[in-house]
C-alpha positions as semicolon CSV with decimal commas, in nm:
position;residue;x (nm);y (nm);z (nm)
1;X;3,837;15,224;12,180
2;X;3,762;15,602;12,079
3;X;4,001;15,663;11,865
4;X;3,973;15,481;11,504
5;X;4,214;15,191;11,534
6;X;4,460;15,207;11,248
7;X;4,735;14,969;11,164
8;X;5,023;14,912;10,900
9;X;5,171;14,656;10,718
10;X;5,526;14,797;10,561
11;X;5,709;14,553;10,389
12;X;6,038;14,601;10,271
13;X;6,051;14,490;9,861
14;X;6,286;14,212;9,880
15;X;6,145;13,969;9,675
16;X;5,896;13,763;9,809
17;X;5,643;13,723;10,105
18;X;5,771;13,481;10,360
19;X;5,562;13,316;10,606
20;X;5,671;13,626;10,834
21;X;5,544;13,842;10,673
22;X;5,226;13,714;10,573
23;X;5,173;13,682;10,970
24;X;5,215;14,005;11,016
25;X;4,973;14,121;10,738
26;X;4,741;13,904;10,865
27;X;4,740;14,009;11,244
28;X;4,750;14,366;11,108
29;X;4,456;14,312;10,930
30;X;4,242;14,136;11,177
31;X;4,287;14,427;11,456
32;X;4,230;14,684;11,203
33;X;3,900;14,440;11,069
34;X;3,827;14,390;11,429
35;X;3,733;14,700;11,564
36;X;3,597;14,849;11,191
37;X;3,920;15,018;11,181
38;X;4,162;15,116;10,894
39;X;4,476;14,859;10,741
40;X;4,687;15,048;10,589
41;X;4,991;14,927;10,275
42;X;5,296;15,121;10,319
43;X;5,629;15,014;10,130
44;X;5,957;15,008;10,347
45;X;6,232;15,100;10,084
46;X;6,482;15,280;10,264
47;X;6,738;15,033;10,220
48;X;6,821;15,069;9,845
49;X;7,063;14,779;9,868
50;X;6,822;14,553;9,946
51;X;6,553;14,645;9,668
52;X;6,447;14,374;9,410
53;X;6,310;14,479;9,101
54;X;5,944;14,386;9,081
55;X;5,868;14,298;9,441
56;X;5,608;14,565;9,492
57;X;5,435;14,406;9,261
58;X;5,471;14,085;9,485
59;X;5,352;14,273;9,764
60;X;5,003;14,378;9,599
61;X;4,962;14,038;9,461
62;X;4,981;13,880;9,784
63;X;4,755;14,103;9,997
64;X;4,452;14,041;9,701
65;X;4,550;13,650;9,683
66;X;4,496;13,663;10,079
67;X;4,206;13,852;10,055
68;X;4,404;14,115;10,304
69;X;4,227;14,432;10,088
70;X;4,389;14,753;10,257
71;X;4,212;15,045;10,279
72;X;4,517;15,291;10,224
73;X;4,826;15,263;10,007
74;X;5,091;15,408;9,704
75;X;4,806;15,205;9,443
76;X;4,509;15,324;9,587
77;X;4,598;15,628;9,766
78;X;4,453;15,800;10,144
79;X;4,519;16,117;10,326
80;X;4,829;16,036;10,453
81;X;5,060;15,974;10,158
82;X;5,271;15,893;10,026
83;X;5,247;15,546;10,128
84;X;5,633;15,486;9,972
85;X;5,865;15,579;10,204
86;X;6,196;15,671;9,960
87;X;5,879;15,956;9,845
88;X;5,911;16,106;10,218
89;X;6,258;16,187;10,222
90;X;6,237;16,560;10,304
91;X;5,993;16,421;10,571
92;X;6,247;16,246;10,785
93;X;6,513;16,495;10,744
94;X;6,279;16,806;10,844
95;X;6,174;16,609;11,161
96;X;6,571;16,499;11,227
97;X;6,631;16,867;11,220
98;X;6,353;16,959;11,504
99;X;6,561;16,707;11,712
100;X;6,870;16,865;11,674
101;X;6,716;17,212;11,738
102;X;6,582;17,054;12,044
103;X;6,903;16,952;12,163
104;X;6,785;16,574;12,170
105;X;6,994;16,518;11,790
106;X;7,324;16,606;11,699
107;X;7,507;16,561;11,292
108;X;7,795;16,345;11,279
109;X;8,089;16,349;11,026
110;X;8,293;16,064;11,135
111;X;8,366;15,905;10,778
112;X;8,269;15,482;10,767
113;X;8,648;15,455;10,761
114;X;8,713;15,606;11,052
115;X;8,451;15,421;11,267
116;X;8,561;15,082;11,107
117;X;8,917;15,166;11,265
118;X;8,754;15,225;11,622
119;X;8,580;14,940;11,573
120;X;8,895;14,716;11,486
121;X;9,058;14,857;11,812
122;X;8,797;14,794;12,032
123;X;8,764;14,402;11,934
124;X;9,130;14,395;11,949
125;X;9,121;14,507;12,293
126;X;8,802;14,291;12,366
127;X;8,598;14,576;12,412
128;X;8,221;14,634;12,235
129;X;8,233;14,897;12,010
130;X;7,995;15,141;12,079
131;X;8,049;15,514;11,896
132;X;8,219;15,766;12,117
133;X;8,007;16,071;12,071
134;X;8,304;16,237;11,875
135;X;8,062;16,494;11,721
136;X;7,811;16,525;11,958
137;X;8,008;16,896;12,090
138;X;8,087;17,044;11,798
139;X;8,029;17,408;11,799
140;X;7,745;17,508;11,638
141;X;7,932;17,719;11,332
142;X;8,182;17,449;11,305
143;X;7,853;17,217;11,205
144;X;7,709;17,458;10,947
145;X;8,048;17,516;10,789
146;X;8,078;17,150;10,749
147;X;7,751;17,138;10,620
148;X;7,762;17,454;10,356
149;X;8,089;17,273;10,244
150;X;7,881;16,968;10,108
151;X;8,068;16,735;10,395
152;X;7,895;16,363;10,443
153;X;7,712;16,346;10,772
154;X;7,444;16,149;10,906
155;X;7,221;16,249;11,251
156;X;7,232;16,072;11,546
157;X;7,021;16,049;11,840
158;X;7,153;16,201;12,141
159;X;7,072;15,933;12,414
160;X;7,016;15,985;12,807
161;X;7,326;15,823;12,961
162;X;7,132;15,795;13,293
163;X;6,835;15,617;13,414
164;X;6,621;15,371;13,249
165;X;6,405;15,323;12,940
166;X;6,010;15,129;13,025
167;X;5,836;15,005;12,707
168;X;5,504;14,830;12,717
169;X;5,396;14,561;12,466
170;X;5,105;14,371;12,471
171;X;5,243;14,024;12,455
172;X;5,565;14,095;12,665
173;X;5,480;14,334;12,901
174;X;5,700;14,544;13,066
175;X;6,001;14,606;12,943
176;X;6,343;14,831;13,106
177;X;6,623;14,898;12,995
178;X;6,909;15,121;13,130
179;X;6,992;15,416;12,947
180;X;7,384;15,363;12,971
181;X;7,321;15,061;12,742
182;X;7,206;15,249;12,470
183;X;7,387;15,356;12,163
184;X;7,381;15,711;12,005
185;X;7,150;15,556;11,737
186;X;7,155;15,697;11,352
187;X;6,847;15,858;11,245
188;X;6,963;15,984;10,887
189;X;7,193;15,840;10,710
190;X;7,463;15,990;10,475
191;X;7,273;15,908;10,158
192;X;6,984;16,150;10,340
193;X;6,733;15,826;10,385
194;X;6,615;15,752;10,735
195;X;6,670;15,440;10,915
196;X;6,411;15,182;10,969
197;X;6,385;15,296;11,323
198;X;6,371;15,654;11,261
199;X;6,119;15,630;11,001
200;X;5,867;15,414;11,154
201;X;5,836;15,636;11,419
202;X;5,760;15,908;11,219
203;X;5,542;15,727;10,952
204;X;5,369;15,573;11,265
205;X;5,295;15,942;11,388
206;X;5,230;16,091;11,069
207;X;4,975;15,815;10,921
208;X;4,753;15,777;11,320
209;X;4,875;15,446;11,364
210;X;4,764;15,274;11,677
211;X;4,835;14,950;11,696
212;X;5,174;14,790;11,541
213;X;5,272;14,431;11,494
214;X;5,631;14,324;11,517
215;X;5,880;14,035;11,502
216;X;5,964;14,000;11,842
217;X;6,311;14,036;11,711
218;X;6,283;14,402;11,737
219;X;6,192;14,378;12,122
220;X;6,531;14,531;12,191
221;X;6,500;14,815;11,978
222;X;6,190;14,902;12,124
223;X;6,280;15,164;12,385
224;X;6,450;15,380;12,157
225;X;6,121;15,418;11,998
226;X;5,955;15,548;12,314
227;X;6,265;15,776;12,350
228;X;6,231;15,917;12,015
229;X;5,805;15,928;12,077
230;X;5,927;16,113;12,416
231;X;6,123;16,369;12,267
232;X;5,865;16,484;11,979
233;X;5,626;16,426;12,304
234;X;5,410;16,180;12,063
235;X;5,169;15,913;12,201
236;X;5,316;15,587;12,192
237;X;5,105;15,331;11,974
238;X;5,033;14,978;12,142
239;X;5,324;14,751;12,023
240;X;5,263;14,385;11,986
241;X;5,543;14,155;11,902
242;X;5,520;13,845;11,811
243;X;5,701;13,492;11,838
244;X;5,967;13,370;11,635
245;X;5,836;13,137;11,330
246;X;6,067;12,823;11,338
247;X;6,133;12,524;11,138
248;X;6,099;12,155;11,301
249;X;6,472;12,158;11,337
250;X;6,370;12,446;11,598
251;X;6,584;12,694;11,295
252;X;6,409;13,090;11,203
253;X;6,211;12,995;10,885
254;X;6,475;13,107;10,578
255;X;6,419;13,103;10,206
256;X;6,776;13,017;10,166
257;X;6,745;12,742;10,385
258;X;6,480;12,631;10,146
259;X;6,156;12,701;10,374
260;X;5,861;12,821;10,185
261;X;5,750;13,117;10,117
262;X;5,377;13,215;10,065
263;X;5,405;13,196;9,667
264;X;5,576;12,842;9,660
265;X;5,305;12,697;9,905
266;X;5,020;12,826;9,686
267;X;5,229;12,704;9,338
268;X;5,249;12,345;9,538
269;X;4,887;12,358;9,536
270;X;4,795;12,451;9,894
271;X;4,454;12,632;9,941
272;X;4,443;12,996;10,005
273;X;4,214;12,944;10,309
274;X;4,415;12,701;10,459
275;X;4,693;12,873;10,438
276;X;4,540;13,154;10,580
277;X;4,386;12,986;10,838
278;X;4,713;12,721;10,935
279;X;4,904;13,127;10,969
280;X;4,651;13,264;11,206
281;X;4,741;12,987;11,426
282;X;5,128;13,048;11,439
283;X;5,179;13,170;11,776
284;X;4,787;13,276;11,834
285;X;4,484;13,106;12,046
286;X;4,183;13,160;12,007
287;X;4,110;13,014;12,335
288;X;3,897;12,744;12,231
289;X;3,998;12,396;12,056
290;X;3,859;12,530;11,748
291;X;4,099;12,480;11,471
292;X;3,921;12,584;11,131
293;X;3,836;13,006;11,066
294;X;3,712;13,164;10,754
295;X;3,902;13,498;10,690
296;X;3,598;13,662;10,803
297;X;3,538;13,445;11,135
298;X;3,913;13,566;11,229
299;X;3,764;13,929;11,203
300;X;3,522;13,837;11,461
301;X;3,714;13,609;11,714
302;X;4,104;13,755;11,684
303;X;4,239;13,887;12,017
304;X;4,569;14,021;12,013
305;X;4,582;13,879;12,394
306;X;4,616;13,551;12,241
307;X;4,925;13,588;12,116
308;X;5,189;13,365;12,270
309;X;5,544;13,407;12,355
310;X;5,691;13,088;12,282
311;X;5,832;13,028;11,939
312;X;5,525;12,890;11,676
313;X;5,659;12,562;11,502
314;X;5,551;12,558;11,145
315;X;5,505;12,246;11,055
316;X;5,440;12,157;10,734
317;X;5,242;11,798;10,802
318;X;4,994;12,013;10,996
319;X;4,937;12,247;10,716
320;X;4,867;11,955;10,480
321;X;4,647;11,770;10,696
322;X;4,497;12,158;10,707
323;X;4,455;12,157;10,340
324;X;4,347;11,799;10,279
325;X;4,025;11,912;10,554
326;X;3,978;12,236;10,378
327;X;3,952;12,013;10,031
328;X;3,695;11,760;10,172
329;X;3,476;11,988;10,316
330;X;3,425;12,239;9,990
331;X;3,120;12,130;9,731
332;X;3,250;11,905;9,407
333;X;3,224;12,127;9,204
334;X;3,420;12,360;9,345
335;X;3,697;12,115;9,380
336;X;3,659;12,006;9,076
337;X;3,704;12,354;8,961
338;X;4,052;12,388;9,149
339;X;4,161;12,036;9,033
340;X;4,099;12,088;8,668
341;X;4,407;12,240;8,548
342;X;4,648;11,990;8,736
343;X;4,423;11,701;8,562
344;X;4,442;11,884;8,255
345;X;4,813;11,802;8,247
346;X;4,800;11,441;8,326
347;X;4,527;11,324;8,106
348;X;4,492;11,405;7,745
349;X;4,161;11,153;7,656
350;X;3,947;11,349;7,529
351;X;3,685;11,052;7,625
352;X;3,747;11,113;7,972
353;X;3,462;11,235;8,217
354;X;3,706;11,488;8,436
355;X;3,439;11,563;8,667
356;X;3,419;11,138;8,765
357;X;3,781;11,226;8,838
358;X;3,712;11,475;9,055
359;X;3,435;11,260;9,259
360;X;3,715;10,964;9,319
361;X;4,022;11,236;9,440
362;X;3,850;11,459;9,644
363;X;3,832;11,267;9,918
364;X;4,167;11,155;9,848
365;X;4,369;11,460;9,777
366;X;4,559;11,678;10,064
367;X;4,750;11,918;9,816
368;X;4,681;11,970;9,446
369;X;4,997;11,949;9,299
370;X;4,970;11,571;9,433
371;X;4,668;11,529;9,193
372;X;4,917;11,429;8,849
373;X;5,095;11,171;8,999
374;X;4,738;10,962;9,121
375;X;4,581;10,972;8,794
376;X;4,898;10,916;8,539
377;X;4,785;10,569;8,470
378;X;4,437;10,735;8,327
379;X;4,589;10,785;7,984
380;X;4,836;10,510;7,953
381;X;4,880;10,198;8,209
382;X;5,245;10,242;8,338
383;X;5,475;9,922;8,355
384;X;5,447;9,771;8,707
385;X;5,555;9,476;8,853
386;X;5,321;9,188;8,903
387;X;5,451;9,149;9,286
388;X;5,176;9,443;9,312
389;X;4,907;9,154;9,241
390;X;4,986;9,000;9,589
391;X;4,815;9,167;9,865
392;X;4,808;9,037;10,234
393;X;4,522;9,175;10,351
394;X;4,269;9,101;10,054
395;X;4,436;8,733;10,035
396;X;4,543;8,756;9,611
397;X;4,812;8,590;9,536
398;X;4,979;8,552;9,182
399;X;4,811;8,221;9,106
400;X;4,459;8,365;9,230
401;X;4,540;8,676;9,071
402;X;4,549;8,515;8,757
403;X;4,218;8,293;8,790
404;X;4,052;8,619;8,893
405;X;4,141;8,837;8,614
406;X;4,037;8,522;8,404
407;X;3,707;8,462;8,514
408;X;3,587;8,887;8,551
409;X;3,726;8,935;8,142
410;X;3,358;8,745;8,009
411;X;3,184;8,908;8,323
412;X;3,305;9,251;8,208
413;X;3,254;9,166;7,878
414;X;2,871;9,100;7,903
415;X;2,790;9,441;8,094
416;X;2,577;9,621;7,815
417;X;2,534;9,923;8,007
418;X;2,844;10,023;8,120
419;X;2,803;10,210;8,449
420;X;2,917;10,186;8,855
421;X;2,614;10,012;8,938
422;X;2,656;9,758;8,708
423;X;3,011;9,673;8,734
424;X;2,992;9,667;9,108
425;X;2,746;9,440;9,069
426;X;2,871;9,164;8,839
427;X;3,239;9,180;8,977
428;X;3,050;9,126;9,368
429;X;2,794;8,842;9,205
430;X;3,153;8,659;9,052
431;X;3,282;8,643;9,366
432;X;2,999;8,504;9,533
433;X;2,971;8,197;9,289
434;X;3,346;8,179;9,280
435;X;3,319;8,133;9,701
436;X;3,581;8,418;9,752
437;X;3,560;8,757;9,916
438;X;3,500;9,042;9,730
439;X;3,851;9,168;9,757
440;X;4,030;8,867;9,547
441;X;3,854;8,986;9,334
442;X;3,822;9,384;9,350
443;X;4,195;9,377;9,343
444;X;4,360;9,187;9,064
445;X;4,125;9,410;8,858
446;X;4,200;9,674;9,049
447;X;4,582;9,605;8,954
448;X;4,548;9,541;8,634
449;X;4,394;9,893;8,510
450;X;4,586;10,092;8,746
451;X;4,938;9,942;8,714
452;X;4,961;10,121;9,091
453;X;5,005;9,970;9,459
454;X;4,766;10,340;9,526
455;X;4,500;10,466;9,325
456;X;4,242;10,723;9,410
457;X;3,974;10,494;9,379
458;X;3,882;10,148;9,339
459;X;3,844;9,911;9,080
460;X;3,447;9,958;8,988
461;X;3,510;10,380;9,017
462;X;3,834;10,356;8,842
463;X;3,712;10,080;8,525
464;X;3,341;10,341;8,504
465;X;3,602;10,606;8,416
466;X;3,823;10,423;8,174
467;X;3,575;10,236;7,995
468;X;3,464;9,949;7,908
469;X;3,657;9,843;7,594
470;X;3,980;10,061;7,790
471;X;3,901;9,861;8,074
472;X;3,897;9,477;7,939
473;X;4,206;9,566;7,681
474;X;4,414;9,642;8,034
475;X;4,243;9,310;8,199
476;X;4,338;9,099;7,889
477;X;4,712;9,278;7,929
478;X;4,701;9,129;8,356
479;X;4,626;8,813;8,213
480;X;4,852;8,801;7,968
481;X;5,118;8,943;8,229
482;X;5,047;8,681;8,478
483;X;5,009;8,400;8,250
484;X;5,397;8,503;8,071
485;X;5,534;8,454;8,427
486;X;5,343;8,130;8,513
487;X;5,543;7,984;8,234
């Protein structure tokens, strides 16, 4: 490629980032990343309506969360600003104007009223509405009476009623449509802002853009960009849209409809990189069976001709089998790191050794948020039901139960250095002179200082942590458990 490849993300401020969205960043980034090119921030606020307070704010924090730096933007600046587009206004309007000079534009005062009533007739009639060209012949000092009078108008594109439209897009190909299909489309509306449409184009052209990324939602408003690029005779940038993002149920991914955005995955305790990485996948190959990417691996190995057409299924199982792998695989102490504020608000012992915590969950843990709920019974033994004593597999019954928890109290009792090794080894060296496997054992003890049918470790890791004296007062509460329902 000879020209520097340059690419946009331009959010609208709405509130959050969904999953969307953060595809689109993403894919922006890695082309731009790719081929040492420029990714550029620009914020889509044309629609006033729609603006949340705040949610540029949301914006920023998400790219630096995702590690998605840009290079260009309304925080950091470039030579193309302003990067905001409700700052460009006199922009749009002086390039609206060229068009209408050219012939290829025209203003329009039909009032909203009026085109709501056309509208009304035509589904009366069963017709599709489609605007009439009412103003499209207006002499030209009719127009700038209008105008000097202060009347409302908006610009419209004059389309070619004849012939066809071709747009290319990487993932779709070629794409026609016929002319007579097409709508005179607004280009400035009556509050003087642009339309999405219109100003893309122009922000596209404006900022060297070369390579867009899309919801292939917008595949049928593509040709009227290469209509509008035709008339200003601009070079079209390559387009690639991409697949739908649905839900299991095969439904668009909504917030309303309670699907996550980026912000409630990462406050449910999923890993950045995961995330990340689970994203790149959504509707992308990268042609091998390779599953797991760093950021910077996708730099290396993206290719936008692995994008897919087919909807991507976003499935939230896959994502936290994704972030349970990413978990195992980083060092202790980094995990421990991560996990310390979500152990921090189950257990309050000061006497307990976090980091042993750690050691026992990692392995065990697929999303943080999880981590509370497996080590509740650190702090204070929850009231369980002694059906938990009887196991199938490990062969414990209630009566066994009992004579186990019976005969490991003195055991425990004896260990003067209280440590893994050592309780391992006395609980194992019981159940060899008691003639029983290890688990009849290993689990009424187990039960009995967990109070859980799961725990995220065993009963030597899990009695280490507590303590000894913790450990025996919880045994002597079993026995007394078991031995109240004996009688």
């Amino acid at each position: 490629m000879s020209a520097e490849v340059r690419t946009r993300f331009a959010p609208s401020p709405t509130g959050y980032m969904h999953i969307g969205n953060l595809r689109t960043a993403l894919y922006e980034y890695l082309i731009a990343k790719k081929h040492n090119g420029k990714f550029i921030l620009r914020i889509e606020d044309t629609d006033q309506d729609r603006y949340v307070e705040g949610s540029v704010d949301v914006i920023y924090k998400t790219l630096k969360i995702a590690g998605l730096q840009h290079d260009e933007g309304p925080d950091i600046g470039g030579d193309y600003g302003p990067y905001v587009q409700s700052e460009r206004k006199p922009i749009y309007m002086e390039y609206a104007k060229k068009l209408v000079e050219m012939g290829k534009a025209y203003y329009c005062f039909c009032s909203k009223e009026m085109l709501a009533e056309e509208k009304q007739k035509c589904e009366a009639e069963g017709r599709v509405f489609r605007y009439d060209r009412h103003c499209l012949n207006l002499p030209k000092e009719e127009v700038e009476a209008r105008l000097a009078a202060g009347e409302p108008f908006v610009i419209r594109q004059k389309m070619p009623t004849e012939g066809s439209t071709t747009f290319e897009d990487v993932v779709y190909g070629t794409i026609t449509v016929d002319n007579s299909e097409l709508e005179d489309q607004i280009l400035i509306k009556s509050d003087g802002l642009p339309t999405y449409n219109f100003a893309n184009v122009i922000d596209d052209h404006l900022m060297k853009i070369t390579h867009v990324v899309r919801g292939n939602e917008y595949l049928s408003s593509a040709p009227k960009y290469n209509l509008l690029y035709e008339a200003f005779g601009w070079e079209v940038p390559t387009y690639v849209h991409v697949p739908l993002i649905i839900n299991e149920e095969g439904r668009k991914l909504s917030k309303r409809a309670g699907d996550p955005s980026f912000e409630d995955l990462l406050e449910k305790g999923y890993l950045v990189e995961a995330i990340i990485n689970y994203v790149a996948l959504l509707g992308w190959s990268p042609g091998t069976n390779e599953e797991f990417f760093t950021l910077e691996e996708l730099c290396r190995v993206f290719d936008i001709h692995g994008i897919n057409k087919s909807p991507a299924v976003f499935d939230i199982n896959k994502l936290t089998w994704m972030n349970g792998e990413y978990i195992r695989r980083m060092s202790l102490d980094r995990f421990h790191e991560i996990a310390l504020p979500y152990l921090k608000t189950a257990i309050k012992n000061p006497a307990i050794d976090l980091k042993k915590v750690s050691r026992i969950l990692q392995p065990r843990t697929e999303v943080l948020c999880d981590i509370p709920g497996k080590v509740d019974f650190i702090d204070e033994l929850p009231d369980y039901d002694i059906e938990l004593y009887v196991h199938k597999k490990m062969k414990t019954t209630l009566e066994n139960s009992l004579e186990g928890l019976k005969a490991a109290l003195p055991v425990l009792e004896a260990i003067e250095e209280w440590n893994e090794q050592n309780i391992h080894d006395s609980l194992v060296s019981l159940a060899e002179r008691m003639g029983v496997k290890n688990g009849q054992i290993m689990w009424p003890v187990r039960t009995a200082i967990t109070g859980k049918a799961v725990s995220p470790g065993g009963a030597v890791e899990i009695a280490d942590i507590l303590g000894k004296e913790e450990t025996i007062r919880r045994i002597k509460a079993g026995i007394d458990k078991l031995s109240a329902h004996k009688k």
